Tab-separated table of C-alpha atoms and ligand atoms in Angstrom:
chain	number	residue	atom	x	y	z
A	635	UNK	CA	3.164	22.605	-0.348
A	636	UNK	CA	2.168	25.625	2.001
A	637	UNK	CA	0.192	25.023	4.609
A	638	UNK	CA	-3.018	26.386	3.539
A	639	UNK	CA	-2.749	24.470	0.200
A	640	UNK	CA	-5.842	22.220	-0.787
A	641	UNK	CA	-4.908	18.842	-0.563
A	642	UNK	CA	-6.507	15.394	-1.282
A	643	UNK	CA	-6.049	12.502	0.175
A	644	UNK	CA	-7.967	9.868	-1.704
A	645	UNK	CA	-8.605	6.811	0.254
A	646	UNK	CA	-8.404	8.905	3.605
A	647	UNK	CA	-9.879	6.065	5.366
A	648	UNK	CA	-7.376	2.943	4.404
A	649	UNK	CA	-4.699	2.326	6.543
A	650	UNK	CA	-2.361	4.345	4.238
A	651	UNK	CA	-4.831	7.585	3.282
A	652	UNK	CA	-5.274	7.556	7.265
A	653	UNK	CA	-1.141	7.368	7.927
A	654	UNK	CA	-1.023	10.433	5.133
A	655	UNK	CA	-4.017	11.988	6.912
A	656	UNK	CA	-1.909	12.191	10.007
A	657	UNK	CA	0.897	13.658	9.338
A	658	UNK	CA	-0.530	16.384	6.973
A	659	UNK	CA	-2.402	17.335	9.915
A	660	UNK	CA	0.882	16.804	12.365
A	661	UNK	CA	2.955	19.093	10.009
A	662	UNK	CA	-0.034	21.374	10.413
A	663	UNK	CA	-2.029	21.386	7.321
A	664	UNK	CA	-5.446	22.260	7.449
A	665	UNK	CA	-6.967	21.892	4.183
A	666	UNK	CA	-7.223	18.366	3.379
A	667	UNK	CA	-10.141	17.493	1.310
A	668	UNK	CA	-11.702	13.543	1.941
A	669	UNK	CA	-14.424	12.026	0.470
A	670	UNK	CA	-15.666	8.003	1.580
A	671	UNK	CA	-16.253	5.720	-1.000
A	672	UNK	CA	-20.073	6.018	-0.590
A	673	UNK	CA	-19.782	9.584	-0.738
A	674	UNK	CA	-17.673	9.316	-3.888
A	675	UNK	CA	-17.234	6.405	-5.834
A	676	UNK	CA	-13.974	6.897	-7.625
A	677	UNK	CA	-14.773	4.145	-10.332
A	678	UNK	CA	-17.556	6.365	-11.702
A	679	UNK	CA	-15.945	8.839	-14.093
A	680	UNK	CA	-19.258	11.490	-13.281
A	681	UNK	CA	-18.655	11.626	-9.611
A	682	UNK	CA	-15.193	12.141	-10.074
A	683	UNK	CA	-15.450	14.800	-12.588
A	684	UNK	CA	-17.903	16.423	-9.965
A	685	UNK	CA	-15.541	16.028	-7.061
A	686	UNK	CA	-12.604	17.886	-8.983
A	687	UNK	CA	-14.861	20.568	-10.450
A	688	UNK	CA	-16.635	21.221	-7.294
A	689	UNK	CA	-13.159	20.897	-4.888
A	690	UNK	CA	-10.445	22.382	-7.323
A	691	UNK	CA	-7.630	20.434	-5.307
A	692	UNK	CA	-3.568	21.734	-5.475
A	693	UNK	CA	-2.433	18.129	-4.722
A	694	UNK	CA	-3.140	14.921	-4.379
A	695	UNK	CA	-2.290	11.542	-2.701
A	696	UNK	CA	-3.805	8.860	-4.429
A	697	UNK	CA	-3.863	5.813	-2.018
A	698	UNK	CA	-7.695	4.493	-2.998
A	699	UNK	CA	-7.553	1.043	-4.618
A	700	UNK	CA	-8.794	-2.291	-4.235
A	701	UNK	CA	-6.511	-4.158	-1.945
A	702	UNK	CA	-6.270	-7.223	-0.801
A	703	UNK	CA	-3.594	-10.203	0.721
A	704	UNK	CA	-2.320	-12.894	-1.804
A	705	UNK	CA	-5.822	-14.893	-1.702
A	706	UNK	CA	-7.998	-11.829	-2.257
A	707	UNK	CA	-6.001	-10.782	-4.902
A	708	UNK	CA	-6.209	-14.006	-7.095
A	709	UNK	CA	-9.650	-14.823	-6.007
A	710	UNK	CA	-11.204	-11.246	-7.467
A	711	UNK	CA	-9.196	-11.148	-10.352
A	712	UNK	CA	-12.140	-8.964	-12.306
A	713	UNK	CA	-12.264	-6.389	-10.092
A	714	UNK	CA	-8.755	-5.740	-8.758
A	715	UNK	CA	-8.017	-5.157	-12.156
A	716	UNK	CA	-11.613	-3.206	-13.192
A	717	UNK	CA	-11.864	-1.189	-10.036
A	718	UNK	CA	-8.343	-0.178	-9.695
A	719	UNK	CA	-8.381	1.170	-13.511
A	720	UNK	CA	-11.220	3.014	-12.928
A	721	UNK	CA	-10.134	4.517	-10.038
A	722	UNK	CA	-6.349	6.094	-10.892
A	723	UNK	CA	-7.751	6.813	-14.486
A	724	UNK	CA	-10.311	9.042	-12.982
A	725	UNK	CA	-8.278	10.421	-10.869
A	726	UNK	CA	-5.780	11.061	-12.719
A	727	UNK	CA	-7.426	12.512	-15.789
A	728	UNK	CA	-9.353	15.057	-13.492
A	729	UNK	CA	-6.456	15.821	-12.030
A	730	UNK	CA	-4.936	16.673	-15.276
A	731	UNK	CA	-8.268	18.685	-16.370
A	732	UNK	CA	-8.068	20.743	-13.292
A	733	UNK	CA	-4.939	21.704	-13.228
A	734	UNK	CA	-3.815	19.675	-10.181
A	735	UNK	CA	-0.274	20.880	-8.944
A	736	UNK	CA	1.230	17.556	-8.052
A	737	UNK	CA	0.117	14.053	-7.602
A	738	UNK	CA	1.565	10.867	-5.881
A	739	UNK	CA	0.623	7.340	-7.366
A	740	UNK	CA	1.009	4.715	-4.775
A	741	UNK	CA	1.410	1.370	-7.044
A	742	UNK	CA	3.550	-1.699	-5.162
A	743	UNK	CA	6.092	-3.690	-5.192
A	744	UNK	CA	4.455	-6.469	-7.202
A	745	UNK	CA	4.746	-4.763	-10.287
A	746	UNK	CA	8.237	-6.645	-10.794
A	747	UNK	CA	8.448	-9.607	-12.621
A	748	UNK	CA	8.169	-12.556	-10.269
A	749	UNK	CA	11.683	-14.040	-11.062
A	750	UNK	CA	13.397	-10.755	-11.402
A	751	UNK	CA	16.903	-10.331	-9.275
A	752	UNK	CA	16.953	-9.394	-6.193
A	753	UNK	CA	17.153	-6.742	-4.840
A	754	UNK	CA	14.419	-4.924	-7.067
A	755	UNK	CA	15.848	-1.939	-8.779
A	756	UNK	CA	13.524	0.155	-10.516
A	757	UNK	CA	14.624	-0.165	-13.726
A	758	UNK	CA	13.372	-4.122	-13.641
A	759	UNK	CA	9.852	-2.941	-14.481
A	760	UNK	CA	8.766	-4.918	-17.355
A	761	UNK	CA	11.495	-7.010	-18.018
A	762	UNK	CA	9.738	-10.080	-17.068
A	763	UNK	CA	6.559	-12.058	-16.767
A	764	UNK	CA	4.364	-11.407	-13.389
A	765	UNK	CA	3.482	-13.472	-10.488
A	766	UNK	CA	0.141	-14.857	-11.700
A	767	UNK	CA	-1.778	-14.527	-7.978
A	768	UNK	CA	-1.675	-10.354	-8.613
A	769	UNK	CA	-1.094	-10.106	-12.423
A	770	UNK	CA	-4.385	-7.780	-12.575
A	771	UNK	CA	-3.811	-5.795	-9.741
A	772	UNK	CA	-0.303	-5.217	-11.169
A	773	UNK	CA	-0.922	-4.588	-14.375
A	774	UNK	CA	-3.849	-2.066	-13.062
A	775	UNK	CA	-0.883	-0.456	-10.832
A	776	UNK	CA	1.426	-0.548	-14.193
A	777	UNK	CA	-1.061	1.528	-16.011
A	778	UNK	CA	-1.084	4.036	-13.304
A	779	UNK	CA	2.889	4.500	-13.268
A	780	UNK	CA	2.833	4.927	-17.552
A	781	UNK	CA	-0.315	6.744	-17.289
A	782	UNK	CA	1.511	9.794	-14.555
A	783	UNK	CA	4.546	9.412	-17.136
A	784	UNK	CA	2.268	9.947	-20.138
A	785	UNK	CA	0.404	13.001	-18.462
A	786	UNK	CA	4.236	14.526	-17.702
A	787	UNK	CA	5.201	14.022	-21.206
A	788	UNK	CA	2.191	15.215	-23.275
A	789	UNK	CA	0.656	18.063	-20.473
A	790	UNK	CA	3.725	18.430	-18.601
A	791	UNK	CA	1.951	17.376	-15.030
A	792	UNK	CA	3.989	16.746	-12.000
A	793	UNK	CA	2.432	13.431	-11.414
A	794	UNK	CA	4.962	11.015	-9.096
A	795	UNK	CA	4.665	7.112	-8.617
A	796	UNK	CA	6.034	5.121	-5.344
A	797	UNK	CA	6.784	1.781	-5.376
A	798	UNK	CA	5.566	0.872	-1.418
A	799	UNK	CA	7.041	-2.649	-0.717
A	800	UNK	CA	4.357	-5.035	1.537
A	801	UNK	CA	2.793	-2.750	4.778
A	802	UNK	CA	1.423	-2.959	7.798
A	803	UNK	CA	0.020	-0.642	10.367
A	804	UNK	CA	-2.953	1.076	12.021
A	805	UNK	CA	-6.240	0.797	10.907
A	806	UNK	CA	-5.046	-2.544	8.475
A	807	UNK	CA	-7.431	-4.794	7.386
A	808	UNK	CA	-7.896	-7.846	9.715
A	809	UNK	CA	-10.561	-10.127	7.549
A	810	UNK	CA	-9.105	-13.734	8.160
A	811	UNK	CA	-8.746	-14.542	4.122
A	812	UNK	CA	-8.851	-11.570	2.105
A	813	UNK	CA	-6.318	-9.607	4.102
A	814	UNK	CA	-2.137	-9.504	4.106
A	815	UNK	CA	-0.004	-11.788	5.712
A	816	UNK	CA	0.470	-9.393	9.028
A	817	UNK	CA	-2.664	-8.956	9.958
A	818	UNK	CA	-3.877	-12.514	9.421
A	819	UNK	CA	-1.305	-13.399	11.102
A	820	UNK	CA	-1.615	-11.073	13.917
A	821	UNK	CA	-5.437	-12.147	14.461
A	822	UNK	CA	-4.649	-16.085	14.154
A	823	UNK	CA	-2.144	-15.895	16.636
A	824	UNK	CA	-4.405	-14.171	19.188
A	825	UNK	CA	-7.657	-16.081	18.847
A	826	UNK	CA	-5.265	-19.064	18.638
A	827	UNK	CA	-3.981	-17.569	22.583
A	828	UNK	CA	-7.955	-16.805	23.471
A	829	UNK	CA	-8.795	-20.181	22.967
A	830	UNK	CA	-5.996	-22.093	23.912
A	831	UNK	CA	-5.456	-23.982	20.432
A	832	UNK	CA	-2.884	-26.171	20.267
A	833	UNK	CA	-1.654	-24.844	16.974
A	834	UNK	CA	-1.720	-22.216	13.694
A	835	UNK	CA	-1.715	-22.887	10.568
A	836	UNK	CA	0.628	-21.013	8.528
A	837	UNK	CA	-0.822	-20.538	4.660
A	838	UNK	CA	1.948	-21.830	2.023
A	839	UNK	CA	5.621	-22.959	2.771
A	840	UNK	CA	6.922	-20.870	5.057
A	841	UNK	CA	10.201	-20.360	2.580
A	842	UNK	CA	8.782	-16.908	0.313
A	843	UNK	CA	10.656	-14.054	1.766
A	844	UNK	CA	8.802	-10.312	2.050
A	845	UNK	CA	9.890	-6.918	3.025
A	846	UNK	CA	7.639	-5.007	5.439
A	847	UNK	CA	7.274	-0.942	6.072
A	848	UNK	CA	5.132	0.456	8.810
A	849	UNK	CA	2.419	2.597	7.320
A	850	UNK	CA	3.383	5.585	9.300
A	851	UNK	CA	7.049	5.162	7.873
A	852	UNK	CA	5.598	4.977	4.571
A	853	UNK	CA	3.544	8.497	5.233
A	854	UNK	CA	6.791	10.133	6.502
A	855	UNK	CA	7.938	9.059	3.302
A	856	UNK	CA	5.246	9.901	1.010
A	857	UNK	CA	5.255	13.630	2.595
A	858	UNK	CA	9.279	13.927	1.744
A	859	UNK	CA	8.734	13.063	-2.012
A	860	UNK	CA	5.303	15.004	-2.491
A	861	UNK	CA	8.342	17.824	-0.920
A	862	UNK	CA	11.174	16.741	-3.013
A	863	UNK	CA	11.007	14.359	-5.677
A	864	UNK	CA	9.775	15.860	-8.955
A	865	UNK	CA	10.883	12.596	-11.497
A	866	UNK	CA	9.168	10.524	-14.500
A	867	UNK	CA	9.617	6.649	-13.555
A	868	UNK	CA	9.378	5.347	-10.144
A	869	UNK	CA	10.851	5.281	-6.666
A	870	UNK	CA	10.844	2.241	-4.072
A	871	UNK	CA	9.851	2.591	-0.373
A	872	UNK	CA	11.008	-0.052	1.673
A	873	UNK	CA	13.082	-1.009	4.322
A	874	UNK	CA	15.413	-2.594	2.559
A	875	UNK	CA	15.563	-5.715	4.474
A	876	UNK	CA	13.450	-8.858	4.444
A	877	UNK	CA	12.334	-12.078	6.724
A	878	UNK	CA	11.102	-15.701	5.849
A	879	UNK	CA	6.915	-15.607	6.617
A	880	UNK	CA	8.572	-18.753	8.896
A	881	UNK	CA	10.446	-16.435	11.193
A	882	UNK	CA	7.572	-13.538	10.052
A	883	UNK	CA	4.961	-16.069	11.784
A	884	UNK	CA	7.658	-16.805	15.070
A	885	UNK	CA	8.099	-13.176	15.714
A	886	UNK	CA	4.484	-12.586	15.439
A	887	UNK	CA	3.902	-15.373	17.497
A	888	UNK	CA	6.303	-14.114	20.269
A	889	UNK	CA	4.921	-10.573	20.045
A	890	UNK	CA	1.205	-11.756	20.727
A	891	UNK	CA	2.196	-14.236	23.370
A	892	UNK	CA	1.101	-17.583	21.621
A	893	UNK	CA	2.699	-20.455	22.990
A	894	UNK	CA	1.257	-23.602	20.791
A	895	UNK	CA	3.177	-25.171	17.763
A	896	UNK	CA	2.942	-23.909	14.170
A	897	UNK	CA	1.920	-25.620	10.433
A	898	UNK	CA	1.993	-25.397	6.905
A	899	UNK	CA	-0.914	-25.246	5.201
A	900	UNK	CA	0.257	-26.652	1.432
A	901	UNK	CA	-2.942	-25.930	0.162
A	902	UNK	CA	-2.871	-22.260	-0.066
A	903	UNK	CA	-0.139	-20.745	-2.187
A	904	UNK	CA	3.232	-19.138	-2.145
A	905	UNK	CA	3.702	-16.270	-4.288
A	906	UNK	CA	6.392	-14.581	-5.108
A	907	UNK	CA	9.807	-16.734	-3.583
A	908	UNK	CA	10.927	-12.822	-3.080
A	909	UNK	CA	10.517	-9.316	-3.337
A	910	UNK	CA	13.271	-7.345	-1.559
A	911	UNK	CA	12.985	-3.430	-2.518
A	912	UNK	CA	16.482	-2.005	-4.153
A	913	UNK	CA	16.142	1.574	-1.801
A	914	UNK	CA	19.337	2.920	-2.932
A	915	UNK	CA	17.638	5.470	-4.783
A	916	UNK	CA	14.796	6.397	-2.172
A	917	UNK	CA	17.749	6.617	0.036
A	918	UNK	CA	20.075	8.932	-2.129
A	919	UNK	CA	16.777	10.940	-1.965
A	920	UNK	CA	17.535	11.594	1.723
A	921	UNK	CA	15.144	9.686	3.158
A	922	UNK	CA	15.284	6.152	5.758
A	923	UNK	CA	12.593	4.460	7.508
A	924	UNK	CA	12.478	4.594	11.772
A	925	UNK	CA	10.171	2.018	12.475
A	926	UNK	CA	11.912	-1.450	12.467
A	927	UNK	CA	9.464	-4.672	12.063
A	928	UNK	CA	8.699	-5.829	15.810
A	929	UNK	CA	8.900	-2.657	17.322
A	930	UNK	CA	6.032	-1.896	14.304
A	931	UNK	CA	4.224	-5.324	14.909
A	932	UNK	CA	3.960	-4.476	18.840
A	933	UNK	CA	2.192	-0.831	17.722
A	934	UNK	CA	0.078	-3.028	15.086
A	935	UNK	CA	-1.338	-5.341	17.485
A	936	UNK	CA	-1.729	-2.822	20.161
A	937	UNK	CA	-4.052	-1.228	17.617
A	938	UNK	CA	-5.878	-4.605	16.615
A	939	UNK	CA	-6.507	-5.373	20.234
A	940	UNK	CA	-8.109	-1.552	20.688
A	941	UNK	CA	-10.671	-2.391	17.659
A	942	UNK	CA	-11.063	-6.356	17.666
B	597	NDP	N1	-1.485	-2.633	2.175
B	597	NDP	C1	-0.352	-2.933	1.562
B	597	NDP	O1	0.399	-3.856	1.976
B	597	NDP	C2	0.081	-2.149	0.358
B	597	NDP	C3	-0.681	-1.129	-0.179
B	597	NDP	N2	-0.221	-0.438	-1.285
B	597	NDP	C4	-1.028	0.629	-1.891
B	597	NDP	O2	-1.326	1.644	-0.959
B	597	NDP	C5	-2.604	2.214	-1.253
B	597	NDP	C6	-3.486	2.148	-0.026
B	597	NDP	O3	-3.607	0.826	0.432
B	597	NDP	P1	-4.258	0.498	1.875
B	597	NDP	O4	-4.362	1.725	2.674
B	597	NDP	O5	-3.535	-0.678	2.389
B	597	NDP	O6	-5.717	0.007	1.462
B	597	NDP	P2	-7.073	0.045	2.315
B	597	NDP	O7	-7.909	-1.071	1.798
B	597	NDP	O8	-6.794	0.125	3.758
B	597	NDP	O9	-7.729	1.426	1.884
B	597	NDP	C7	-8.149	1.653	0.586
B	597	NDP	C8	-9.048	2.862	0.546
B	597	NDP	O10	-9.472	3.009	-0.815
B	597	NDP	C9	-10.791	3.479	-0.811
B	597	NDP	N3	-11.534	2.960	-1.964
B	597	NDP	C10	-11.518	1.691	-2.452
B	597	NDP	N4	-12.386	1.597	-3.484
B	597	NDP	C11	-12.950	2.834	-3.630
B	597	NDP	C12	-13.929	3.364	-4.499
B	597	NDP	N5	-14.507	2.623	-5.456
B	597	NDP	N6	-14.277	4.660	-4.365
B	597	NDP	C13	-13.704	5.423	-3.403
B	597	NDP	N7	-12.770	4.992	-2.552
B	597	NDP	C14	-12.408	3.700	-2.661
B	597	NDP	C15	-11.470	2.988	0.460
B	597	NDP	O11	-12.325	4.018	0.880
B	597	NDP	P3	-13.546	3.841	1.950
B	597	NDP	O12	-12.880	3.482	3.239
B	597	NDP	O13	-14.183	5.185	2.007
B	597	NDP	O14	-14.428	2.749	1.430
B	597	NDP	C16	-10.284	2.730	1.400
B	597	NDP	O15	-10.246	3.671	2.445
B	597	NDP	C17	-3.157	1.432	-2.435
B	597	NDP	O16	-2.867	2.118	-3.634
B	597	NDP	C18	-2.369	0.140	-2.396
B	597	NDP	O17	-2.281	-0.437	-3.668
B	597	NDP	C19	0.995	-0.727	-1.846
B	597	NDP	C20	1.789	-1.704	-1.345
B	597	NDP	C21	1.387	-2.530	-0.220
B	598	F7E	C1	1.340	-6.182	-0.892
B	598	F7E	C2	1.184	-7.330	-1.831
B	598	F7E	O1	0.291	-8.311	-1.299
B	598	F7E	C3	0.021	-9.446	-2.117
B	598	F7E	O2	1.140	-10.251	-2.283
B	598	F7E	P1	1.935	-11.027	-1.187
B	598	F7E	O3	3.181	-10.298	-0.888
B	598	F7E	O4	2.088	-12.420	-1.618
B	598	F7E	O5	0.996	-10.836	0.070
B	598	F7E	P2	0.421	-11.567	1.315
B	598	F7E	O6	0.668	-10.671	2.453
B	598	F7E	O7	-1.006	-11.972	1.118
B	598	F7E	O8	1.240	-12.950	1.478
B	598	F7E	C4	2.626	-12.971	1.718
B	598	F7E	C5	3.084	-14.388	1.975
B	598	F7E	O9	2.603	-14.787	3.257
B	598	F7E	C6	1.992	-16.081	3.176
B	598	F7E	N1	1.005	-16.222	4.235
B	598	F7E	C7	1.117	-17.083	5.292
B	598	F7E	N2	0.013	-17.038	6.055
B	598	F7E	C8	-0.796	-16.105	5.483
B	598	F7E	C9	-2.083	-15.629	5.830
B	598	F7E	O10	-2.710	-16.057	6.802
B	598	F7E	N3	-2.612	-14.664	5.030
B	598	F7E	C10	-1.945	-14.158	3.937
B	598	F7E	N4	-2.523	-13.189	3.203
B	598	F7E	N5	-0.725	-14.640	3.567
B	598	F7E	C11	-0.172	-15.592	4.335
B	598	F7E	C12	1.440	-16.109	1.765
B	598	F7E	O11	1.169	-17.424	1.343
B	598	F7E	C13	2.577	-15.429	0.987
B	598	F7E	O12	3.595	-16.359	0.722
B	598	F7E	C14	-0.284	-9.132	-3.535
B	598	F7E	O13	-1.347	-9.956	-3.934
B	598	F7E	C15	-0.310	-7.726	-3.868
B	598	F7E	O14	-1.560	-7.217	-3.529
B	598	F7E	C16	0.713	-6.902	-3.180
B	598	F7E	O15	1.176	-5.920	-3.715
């Protein structure tokens, strides 16, 4: 990518389009193309046609989607799956029709069958059955991933996917139910501190293990592929290591300051036991993330207390 080249970054606003945002503009690019959601919305196939015809982008990130934490997800089953669908397929199919240079599909790590081994290896995709709670938003993200392959077979488009395992970061999404683990957990333990409860309530057992990448790690990453990688299939982003939410929720709690008890709340549900990202290949690639997880949570919550 020169630096003059026309670049969009869908979802510019998100807490990953943002992370991209800045570090095109760090490496010095200067033509980055945005659009908001109420300026475009990227489920309507008209305005999207528009966009591309009017803009003509060289590349594109695509990191607009419906996202949500494990609650969200299985609670708005219709539209992770409906809006999500829309969205790539519009994106990518302009894309396609205006002769887009490259494109990057961010999909995630739940795309992997809930029981598969561990750690996930890209060549477990569809071998197994899916963890209910996200089914639609991973079968919208496995459509995406087929539909870049597709495009390279029959038009021979250098369309990417990435595989980003669970992430946190600036400008996340703090809403107390429909959000990720991190960030609830980042704002429970602090109005927990402001109010001088005598406990938090941790949602499911405790026992699921995740994997966590710090959005601006993820960028870095993003940039090297959108540089380097040039493949059909996929490629994981993670860290390569993973934490009980148990031990998640006592670093968290350290980090913020909290000093009341924690509990389980049974009610609310579990997941995935695991989903530990195989990086072998992202790292044969030549790239390695720099952010590890507390120094990342300390940045996160520095950021939550700026905005909250
Ligand atoms: N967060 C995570 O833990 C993970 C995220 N990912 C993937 O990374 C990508 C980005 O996620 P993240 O940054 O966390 O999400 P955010 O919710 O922070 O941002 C999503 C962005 O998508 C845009 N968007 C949503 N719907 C529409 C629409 N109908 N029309 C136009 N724009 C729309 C929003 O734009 P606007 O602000 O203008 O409304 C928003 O800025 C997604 O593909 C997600 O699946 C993958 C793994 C984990
Ligand atoms: C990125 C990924 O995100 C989603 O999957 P998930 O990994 O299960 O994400 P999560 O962050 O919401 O939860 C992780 C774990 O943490 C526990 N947990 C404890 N306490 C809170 C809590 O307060 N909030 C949340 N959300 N979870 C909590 C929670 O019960 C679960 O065991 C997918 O739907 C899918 O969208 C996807 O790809």
């Amino acid at each position: 990518m020169d630096k003059n080249a026309k670049i969009y970054i869908a979802g510019h606003r998100g807490m990953v389009g943002s992370a991209i945002y800045r570090k095109l503009q760090n490496e010095g690019y200067t033509n980055l193309v945005t659009r908001t959601s109420d300026q475009v919305d990227l489920r309507d196939q008209q305005q999207v046609k528009a966009f591309f015809e009017q803009e003509k982008p060289e590349y594109v990130f695509l990191a607009a989607a419906k996202v949500g934490g494990i609650v969200a997800n299985n609670t708005y089953r219709a539209e992770f799956l409906y809006d999500n669908l829309q969205i790539q397929s519009n994106i990518i199919h302009n894309a396609y029709l205006n002769g887009v240079e490259k494109l990057m599909f961010l999909g995630s790590s739940c795309i992997y069958p809930k029981l598969a081994p561990q750690p996930l290896k890209e060549d477990y995709l569809l071998t197994g059955t899916l963890e209910p709670t996200n089914e639609p938003y991973a079968i919208a993200k496995i459509a995406g991933i087929k539909m870049c392959d597709a495009y390279r077979d029959q038009y021979g488009c250098n369309f990417i996917s990435v595989m980003p395992t669970n992430l946190y970061g600036y400008n996340d999404n703090y809403h107390p139910q429909n959000s990720h683990v991190l960030p609830a957990l980042i704002r429970r333990f602090h109005e927990a501190k402001e109010q001088n409860l005598p406990e938090v309530a941790i949602w499911g057992s405790g026992s699921p293990k995740r994997e966590f990448l710090f959005a601006d790690d993820l960028a870095e990453a993003c940039y090297y592929l959108m540089q380097n990688y040039n493949e059909p299939g996929l490629v994981n982003i993670g860290t390569g290591e993973d934490i009980s939410i148990k031990d998640l929720a006592l670093l968290v709690k350290k980090v913020v300051g909290y000093e009341g008890a924690i509990t389980f709340d049974a009610s609310k549900p579990d997941g995935t036991p695991r989903k530990l990202m195989d990086v072998s290949k992202l790292h044969s690639q030549g790239w390695k993330h720099t952010i590890e997880l507390e120094e990342g949570i300390t940045l996160a919550y520095s950021d939550f207390l700026k905005k909250y």
